[in-house]
Short mmCIF file of C-alpha atoms in Angstrom, two decimals:
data_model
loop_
_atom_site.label_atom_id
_atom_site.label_comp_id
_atom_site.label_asym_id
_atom_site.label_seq_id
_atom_site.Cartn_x
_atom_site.Cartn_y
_atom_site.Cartn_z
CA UNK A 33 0.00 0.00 0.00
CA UNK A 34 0.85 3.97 -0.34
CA UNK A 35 2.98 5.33 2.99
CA UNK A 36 0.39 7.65 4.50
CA UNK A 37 1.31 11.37 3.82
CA UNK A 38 4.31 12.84 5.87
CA UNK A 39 4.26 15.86 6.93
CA UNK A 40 7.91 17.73 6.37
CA UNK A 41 10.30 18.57 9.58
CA UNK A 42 11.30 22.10 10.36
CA UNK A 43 15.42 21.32 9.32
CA UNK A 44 14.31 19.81 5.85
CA UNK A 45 10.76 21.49 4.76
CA UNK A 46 10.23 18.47 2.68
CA UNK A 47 8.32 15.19 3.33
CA UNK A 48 11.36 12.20 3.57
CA UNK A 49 11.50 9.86 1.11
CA UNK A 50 13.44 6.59 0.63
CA UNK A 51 14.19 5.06 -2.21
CA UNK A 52 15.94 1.59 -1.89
CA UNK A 53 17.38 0.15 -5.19
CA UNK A 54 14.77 -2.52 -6.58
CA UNK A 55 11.80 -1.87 -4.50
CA UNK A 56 8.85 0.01 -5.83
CA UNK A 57 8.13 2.98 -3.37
CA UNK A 58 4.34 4.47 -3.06
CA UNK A 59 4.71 7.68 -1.52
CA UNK A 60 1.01 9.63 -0.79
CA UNK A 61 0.87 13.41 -0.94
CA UNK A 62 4.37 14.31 -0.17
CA UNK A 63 5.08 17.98 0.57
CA UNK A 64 7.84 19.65 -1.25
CA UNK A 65 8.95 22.72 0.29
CA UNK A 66 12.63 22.53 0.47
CA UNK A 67 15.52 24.02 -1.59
CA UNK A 68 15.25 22.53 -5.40
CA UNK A 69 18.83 20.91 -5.30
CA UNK A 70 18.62 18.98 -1.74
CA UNK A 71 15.46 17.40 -3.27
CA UNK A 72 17.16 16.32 -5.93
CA UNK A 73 19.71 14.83 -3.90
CA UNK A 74 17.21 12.93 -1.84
CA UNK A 75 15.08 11.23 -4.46
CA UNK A 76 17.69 10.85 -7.21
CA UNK A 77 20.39 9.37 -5.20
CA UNK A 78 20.69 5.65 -6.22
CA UNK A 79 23.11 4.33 -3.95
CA UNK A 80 23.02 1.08 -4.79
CA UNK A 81 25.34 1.88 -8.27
CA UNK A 82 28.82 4.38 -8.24
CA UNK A 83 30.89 5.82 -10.22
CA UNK A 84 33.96 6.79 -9.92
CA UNK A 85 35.34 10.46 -8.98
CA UNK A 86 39.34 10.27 -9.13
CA UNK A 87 39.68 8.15 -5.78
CA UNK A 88 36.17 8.87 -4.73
CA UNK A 89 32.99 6.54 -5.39
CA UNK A 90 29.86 8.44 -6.03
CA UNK A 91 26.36 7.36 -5.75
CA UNK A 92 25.26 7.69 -9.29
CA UNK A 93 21.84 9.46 -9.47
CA UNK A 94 18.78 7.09 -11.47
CA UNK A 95 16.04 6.55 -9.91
CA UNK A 96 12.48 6.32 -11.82
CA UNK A 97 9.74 8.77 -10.65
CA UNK A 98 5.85 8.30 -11.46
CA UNK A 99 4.49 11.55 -10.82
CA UNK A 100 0.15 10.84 -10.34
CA UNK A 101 -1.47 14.16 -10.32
CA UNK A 102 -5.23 14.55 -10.61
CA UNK A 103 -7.24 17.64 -13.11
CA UNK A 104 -7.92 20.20 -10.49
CA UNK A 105 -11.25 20.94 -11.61
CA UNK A 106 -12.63 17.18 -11.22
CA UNK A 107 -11.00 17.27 -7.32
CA UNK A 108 -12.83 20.25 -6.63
CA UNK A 109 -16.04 18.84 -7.23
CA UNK A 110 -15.00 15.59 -6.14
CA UNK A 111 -14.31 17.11 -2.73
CA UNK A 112 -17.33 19.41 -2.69
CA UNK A 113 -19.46 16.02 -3.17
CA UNK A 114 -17.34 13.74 -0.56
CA UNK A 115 -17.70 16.49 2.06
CA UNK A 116 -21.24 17.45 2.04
CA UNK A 117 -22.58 14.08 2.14
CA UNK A 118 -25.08 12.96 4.45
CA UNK A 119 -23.38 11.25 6.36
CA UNK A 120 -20.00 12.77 6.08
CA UNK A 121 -17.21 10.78 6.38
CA UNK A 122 -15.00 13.28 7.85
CA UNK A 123 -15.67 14.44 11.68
CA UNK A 124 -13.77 17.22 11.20
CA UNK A 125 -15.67 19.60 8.80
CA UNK A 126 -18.81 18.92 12.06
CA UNK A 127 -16.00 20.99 14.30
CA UNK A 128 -17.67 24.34 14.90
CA UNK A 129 -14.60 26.05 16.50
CA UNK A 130 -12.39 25.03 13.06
CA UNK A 131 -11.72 28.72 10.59
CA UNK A 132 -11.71 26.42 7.11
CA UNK A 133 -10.56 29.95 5.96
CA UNK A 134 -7.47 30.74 8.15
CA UNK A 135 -3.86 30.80 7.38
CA UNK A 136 -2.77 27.37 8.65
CA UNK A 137 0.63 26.81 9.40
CA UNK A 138 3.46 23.93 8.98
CA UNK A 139 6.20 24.74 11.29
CA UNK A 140 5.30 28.47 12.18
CA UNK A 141 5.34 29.17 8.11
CA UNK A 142 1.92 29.82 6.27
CA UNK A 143 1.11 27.72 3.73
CA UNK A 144 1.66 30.89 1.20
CA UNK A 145 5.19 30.98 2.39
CA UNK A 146 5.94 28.11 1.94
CA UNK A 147 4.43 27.50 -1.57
CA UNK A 148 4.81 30.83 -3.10
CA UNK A 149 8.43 30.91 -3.32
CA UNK A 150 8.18 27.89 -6.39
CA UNK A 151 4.83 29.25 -7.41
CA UNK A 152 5.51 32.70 -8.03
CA UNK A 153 8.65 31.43 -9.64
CA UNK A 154 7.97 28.03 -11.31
CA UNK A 155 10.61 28.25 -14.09
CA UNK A 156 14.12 26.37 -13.28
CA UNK A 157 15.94 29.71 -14.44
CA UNK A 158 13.30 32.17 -12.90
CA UNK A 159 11.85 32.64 -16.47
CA UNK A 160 8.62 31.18 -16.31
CA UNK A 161 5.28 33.81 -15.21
CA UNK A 162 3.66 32.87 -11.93
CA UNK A 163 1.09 30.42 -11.15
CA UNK A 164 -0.28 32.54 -8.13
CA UNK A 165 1.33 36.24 -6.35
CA UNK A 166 0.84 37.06 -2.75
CA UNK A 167 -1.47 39.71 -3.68
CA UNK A 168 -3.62 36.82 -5.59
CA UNK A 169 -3.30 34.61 -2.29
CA UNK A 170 -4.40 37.13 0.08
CA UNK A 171 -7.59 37.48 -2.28
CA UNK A 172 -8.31 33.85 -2.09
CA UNK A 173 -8.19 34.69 1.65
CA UNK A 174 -10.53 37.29 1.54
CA UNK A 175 -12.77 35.49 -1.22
CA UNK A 176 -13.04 32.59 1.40
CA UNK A 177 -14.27 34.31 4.27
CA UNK A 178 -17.07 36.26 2.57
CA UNK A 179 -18.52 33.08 2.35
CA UNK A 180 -17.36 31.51 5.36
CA UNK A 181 -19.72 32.63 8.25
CA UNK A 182 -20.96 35.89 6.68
CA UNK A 183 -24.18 34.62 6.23
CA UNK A 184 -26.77 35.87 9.09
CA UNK A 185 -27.37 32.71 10.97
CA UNK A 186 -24.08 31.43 9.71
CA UNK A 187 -21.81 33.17 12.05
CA UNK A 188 -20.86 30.10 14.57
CA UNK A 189 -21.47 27.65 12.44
CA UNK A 190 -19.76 24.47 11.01
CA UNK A 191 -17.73 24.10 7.19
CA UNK A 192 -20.41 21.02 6.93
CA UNK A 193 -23.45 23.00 7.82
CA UNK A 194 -22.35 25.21 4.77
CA UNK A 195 -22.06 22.46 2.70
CA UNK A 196 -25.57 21.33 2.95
CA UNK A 197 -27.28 25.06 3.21
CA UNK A 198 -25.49 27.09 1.44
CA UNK A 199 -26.64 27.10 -2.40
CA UNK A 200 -24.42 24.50 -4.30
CA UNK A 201 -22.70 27.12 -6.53
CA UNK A 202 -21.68 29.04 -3.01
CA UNK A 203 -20.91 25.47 -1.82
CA UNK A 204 -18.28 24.47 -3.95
CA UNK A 205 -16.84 27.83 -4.23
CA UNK A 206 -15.80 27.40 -0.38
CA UNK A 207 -15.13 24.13 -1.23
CA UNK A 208 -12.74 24.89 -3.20
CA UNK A 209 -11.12 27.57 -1.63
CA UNK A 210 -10.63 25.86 1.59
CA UNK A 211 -8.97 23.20 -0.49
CA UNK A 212 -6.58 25.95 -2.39
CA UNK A 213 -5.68 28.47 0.78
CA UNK A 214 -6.47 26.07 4.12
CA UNK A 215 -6.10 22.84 3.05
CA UNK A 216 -4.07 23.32 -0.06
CA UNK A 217 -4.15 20.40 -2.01
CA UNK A 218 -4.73 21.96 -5.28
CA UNK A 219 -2.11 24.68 -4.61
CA UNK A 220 0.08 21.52 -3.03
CA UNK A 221 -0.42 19.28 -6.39
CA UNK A 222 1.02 22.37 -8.64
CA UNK A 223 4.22 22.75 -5.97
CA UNK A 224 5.00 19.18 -6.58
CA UNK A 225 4.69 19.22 -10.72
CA UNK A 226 7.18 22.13 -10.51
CA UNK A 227 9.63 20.83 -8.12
CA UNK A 228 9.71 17.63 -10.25
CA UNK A 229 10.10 19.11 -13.66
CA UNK A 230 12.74 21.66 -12.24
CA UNK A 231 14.98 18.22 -10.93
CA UNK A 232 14.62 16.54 -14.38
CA UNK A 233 15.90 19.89 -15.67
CA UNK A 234 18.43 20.08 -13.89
CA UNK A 235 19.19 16.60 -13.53
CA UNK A 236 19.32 16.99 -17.84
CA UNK A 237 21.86 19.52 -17.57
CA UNK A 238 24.25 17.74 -15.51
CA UNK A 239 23.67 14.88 -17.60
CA UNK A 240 24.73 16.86 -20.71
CA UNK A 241 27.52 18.28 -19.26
CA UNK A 242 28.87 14.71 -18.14
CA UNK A 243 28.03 13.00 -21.70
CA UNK A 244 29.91 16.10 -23.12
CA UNK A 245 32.71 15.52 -21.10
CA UNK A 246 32.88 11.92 -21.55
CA UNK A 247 33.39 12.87 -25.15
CA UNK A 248 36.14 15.44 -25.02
CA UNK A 249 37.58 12.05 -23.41
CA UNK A 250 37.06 10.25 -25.98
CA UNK A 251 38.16 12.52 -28.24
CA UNK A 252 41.50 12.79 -26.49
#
């Protein structure tokens, strides 16, 4: 089965993940918040195979990576549905004293600190227009709590009592805003497609510069 989702420590800021040569690894919902490079490092490391380094013996990076992502617009109705049905499965969204729309926190950082950083910049060389700003973020914010217990007769209640009363266009409009600014899967999903395709870039670089090398070699 998938290893349950890991939250990331305070040192690392990304979920730890290892990859042992010849086993098949199912990792769910990993969070990638750390520094482009040391993720590399982590997953790409196969350190079951060297090379050699002058006197040195390197782990030679080659590890396979399945990336599953779902379309965002099927998860947001998917999680409108699965949350505002009678009964719900989840406790939680019952849990009156819970702000869906708050900044939560990993660590003492927001989640828009910690995911802006790769989304405002998603190109490897800084070259690529943002998926999301801070201003943007701090609208979802504000977007999300004009819905959430503005309502007269609304005001102390729970995320699942505005599931079932608010009208269904309202409804999954928190839904999914919850999801993108409190919960963050949709924002979390886009993180981890960026940090991926910025280690296979870089990951191709290095591998062109060592091919190109191994051919002045050659050469000589």
């Amino acid at each position: 089965g998938a290893r349950p989702r890991q939250h990331p420590s305070t040192a690392q800021r990304c979920s730890h993940i290892e990859l042992p040569p010849g086993k098949v690894v199912v990792q769910e919902a990993p969070h990638f918040f750390c520094d482009t490079n040391n993720l590399a490092e982590m997953l790409l490391e196969n350190k079951g195979r060297f090379h050699r380094e002058g006197e040195q013996r390197i782990p030679k990076r080659g590890v396979k990576i399945l990336h599953l992502v779902r379309d965002p617009f099927s998860m947001a109705i998917s999680n409108y549905n699965y949350h505002s049905q009678d009964p719900t499965p989840e406790g939680w969204v019952k849990d009156k004293t819970r702000n869906i729309c708050g900044k939560k926190e990993f660590f003492g950082d927001t989640l828009a600190e910690l995911l802006l950083p790769t989304l405002v910049s998603p190109g490897v060389d800084f070259d690529k227009p943002p998926i999301v700003t801070k201003e943007e973020f701090d609208m979802l914010y504000d977007k999300c709590n004009h819905l959430f217990r503005a309502q007269r007769g609304f005001e102390d209640e729970s995320y699942y009592f505005h599931l079932r009363q608010l009208d269904p266009s309202h409804g999954i409009k928190l839904s999914t805003l919850q999801q993108m600014v409190n919960g963050g899967d949709i924002f979390l999903m886009a993180n981890n497609i960026i940090k991926l395709n910025q280690i296979r870039t870089i990951q191709s670089r290095v591998n062109d510069i060592n091919d190109g090398g191994n051919t002045m070699k050659s050469k000589n």
